[in-house]
Amino acid sequence: PLTKLNRPITTVVGSMETPMVTYIYDKDDTLRRLHPTKIQSWKDVAPIIDCQTFDAVRLYENGDGIYIDDEGLYVKDQWFWIHRNYPQPLAGKALFIGLDIETGEDRDLQTDIQEIRKDIRFIGDAHEIRILHLLKKDIEDYRPYFFNDLEAA
């Protein structure tokens, strides 16, 4: 599969370009590897996840995380999912990518794809979240409701 831009993902360090391993999580609950695309600025990331602005969320100790739509909560007919290492539902498509903690530069994703897959739960649309709020008020950490091995507070 290719991105909408049909370009390879690479990280740019000075004048050198190195291919990067990245994955996209999409509303059909799939996690698929992207062919390399050239990421030199935020303008290269936004079209991959179909947004105007995005934010970074660190999900793993090694710096691996996601780029996600910063305005995802306001998208009509939005869908949601949750990650084992993040307490709140996440909205929409996400680009899983590595981040070098020392330099802040993008890098290869180091977390095994099978581990990432096991750490994701598809929630559904906003209606699913509203139902949860009818049953449980004032939820700060949603993870126990989607991961059986975590206890609710």
Tab-separated table of C-alpha atoms in Angstrom:
chain	number	residue	atom	x	y	z
A	1	PRO	CA	0.000	0.000	0.000
A	2	LEU	CA	1.072	3.523	-0.750
A	3	THR	CA	0.173	6.794	0.872
A	4	LYS	CA	-2.006	9.240	-0.994
A	5	LEU	CA	1.193	10.961	-1.994
A	6	ASN	CA	2.713	7.757	-3.416
A	7	ARG	CA	6.135	8.754	-2.106
A	8	PRO	CA	8.535	6.837	0.142
A	9	ILE	CA	8.875	7.875	3.849
A	10	THR	CA	12.373	8.924	4.754
A	11	THR	CA	13.901	10.958	7.483
A	12	VAL	CA	16.163	13.781	6.435
A	13	VAL	CA	19.315	14.449	8.444
A	14	GLY	CA	21.313	17.225	6.830
A	15	SER	CA	21.546	16.233	3.188
A	16	MET	CA	21.276	12.455	3.857
A	17	GLU	CA	17.969	10.599	3.458
A	18	THR	CA	17.327	7.274	5.190
A	19	PRO	CA	14.216	5.082	4.625
A	20	MET	CA	11.960	4.845	7.689
A	21	VAL	CA	9.690	2.068	8.915
A	22	THR	CA	6.223	3.486	9.651
A	23	TYR	CA	2.690	2.106	9.914
A	24	ILE	CA	-0.724	3.663	9.469
A	25	TYR	CA	-3.720	2.741	11.643
A	26	ASP	CA	-7.036	3.275	9.873
A	27	LYS	CA	-10.768	3.085	10.572
A	28	ASP	CA	-11.127	-0.435	9.230
A	29	ASP	CA	-9.034	-1.455	12.294
A	30	THR	CA	-6.003	-2.222	10.150
A	31	LEU	CA	-2.386	-1.487	10.850
A	32	ARG	CA	-0.399	-1.513	7.617
A	33	ARG	CA	3.155	-0.672	6.747
A	34	LEU	CA	3.637	2.344	4.530
A	35	HIS	CA	6.105	2.360	1.741
A	36	PRO	CA	8.709	5.006	2.455
A	37	THR	CA	7.517	8.638	2.034
A	38	LYS	CA	9.738	11.667	2.289
A	39	ILE	CA	8.987	13.582	5.511
A	40	GLN	CA	10.811	16.874	5.615
A	41	SER	CA	8.181	18.934	7.421
A	42	TRP	CA	4.703	18.822	8.901
A	43	LYS	CA	3.335	19.439	5.409
A	44	ASP	CA	4.400	15.899	4.484
A	45	VAL	CA	2.682	14.267	7.489
A	46	ALA	CA	-0.726	15.981	7.390
A	47	PRO	CA	-1.863	14.445	4.060
A	48	ILE	CA	-0.926	10.937	5.237
A	49	ILE	CA	-3.352	11.157	8.155
A	50	ASP	CA	-5.916	13.334	6.346
A	51	CYS	CA	-5.741	16.425	8.532
A	52	GLN	CA	-4.753	20.084	8.585
A	53	THR	CA	-2.836	20.047	11.876
A	54	PHE	CA	-1.514	17.151	13.921
A	55	ASP	CA	0.019	16.344	17.258
A	56	ALA	CA	2.586	13.787	18.405
A	57	VAL	CA	1.780	11.258	21.129
A	58	ARG	CA	4.578	9.182	22.631
A	59	LEU	CA	3.324	5.654	23.350
A	60	TYR	CA	6.459	3.629	24.170
A	61	GLU	CA	9.506	4.153	26.387
A	62	ASN	CA	11.773	3.902	23.323
A	63	GLY	CA	10.178	7.029	21.865
A	64	ASP	CA	7.845	5.289	19.405
A	65	GLY	CA	4.486	6.980	19.064
A	66	ILE	CA	2.009	8.456	16.634
A	67	TYR	CA	1.155	11.534	14.691
A	68	ILE	CA	-2.590	12.102	14.983
A	69	ASP	CA	-5.129	14.722	13.851
A	70	ASP	CA	-5.003	17.589	16.360
A	71	GLU	CA	-8.620	18.472	15.553
A	72	GLY	CA	-9.831	14.870	15.337
A	73	LEU	CA	-12.485	15.304	18.023
A	74	TYR	CA	-14.278	17.822	15.817
A	75	VAL	CA	-14.473	15.721	12.650
A	76	LYS	CA	-17.997	14.751	11.613
A	77	ASP	CA	-18.622	10.984	11.836
A	78	GLN	CA	-15.270	10.461	13.547
A	79	TRP	CA	-14.148	7.031	14.786
A	80	PHE	CA	-12.129	6.282	17.907
A	81	TRP	CA	-9.600	3.804	19.212
A	82	ILE	CA	-7.461	3.395	22.303
A	83	HIS	CA	-3.864	2.389	22.959
A	84	ARG	CA	-2.754	0.421	26.016
A	85	ASN	CA	-0.165	3.096	26.893
A	86	TYR	CA	-2.452	6.139	26.612
A	87	PRO	CA	-5.413	6.771	28.970
A	88	GLN	CA	-7.780	8.597	26.598
A	89	PRO	CA	-9.467	7.530	23.359
A	90	LEU	CA	-7.690	8.689	20.209
A	91	ALA	CA	-9.604	10.055	17.228
A	92	GLY	CA	-9.053	9.013	13.632
A	93	LYS	CA	-6.156	7.832	11.544
A	94	ALA	CA	-2.669	7.658	13.074
A	95	LEU	CA	0.852	7.402	11.707
A	96	PHE	CA	3.002	5.162	13.939
A	97	ILE	CA	6.558	6.436	13.819
A	98	GLY	CA	9.756	6.355	15.853
A	99	LEU	CA	11.151	9.391	17.594
A	100	ASP	CA	14.725	9.809	18.729
A	101	ILE	CA	14.314	11.092	22.291
A	102	GLU	CA	17.746	12.752	22.265
A	103	THR	CA	17.372	14.747	19.042
A	104	GLY	CA	13.610	14.917	18.487
A	105	GLU	CA	14.113	13.606	14.932
A	106	ASP	CA	11.829	11.006	13.360
A	107	ARG	CA	13.374	7.553	12.998
A	108	ASP	CA	12.461	3.922	12.319
A	109	LEU	CA	9.720	2.474	14.446
A	110	GLN	CA	11.478	0.146	16.908
A	111	THR	CA	8.465	-1.495	18.553
A	112	ASP	CA	7.477	-4.829	17.018
A	113	ILE	CA	4.349	-4.576	14.868
A	114	GLN	CA	2.754	-7.515	16.717
A	115	GLU	CA	3.162	-5.667	20.035
A	116	ILE	CA	1.632	-2.525	18.558
A	117	ARG	CA	-1.280	-4.537	17.168
A	118	LYS	CA	-1.937	-6.103	20.599
A	119	ASP	CA	-1.847	-2.626	22.214
A	120	ILE	CA	-4.675	-1.204	20.045
A	121	ARG	CA	-8.426	-1.553	20.545
A	122	PHE	CA	-10.932	-0.169	18.066
A	123	ILE	CA	-13.765	1.653	19.881
A	124	GLY	CA	-16.102	2.805	17.119
A	125	ASP	CA	-17.876	6.122	16.720
A	126	ALA	CA	-18.754	8.802	19.294
A	127	HIS	CA	-21.942	6.905	20.142
A	128	GLU	CA	-19.851	4.101	21.677
A	129	ILE	CA	-18.069	6.595	23.931
A	130	ARG	CA	-21.384	8.214	24.941
A	131	ILE	CA	-22.724	4.803	26.000
A	132	LEU	CA	-19.671	4.255	28.184
A	133	HIS	CA	-20.262	7.660	29.788
A	134	LEU	CA	-23.879	6.747	30.535
A	135	LEU	CA	-22.617	3.719	32.463
A	136	LYS	CA	-19.573	5.337	34.079
A	137	LYS	CA	-19.330	9.043	34.890
A	138	ASP	CA	-16.103	11.068	35.037
A	139	ILE	CA	-13.747	8.621	33.352
A	140	GLU	CA	-10.121	9.699	33.529
A	141	ASP	CA	-8.536	6.476	32.275
A	142	TYR	CA	-10.474	4.530	29.650
A	143	ARG	CA	-7.985	1.682	29.289
A	144	PRO	CA	-9.514	-0.701	31.867
A	145	TYR	CA	-12.741	-0.735	29.847
A	146	PHE	CA	-10.910	-2.018	26.758
A	147	PHE	CA	-8.017	-4.061	28.149
A	148	ASN	CA	-9.079	-6.906	30.452
A	149	ASP	CA	-5.740	-7.078	32.273
A	150	LEU	CA	-6.026	-3.477	33.557
A	151	GLU	CA	-8.135	-2.552	36.574
A	152	ALA	CA	-10.657	0.296	36.591
A	153	ALA	CA	-9.974	3.084	39.073
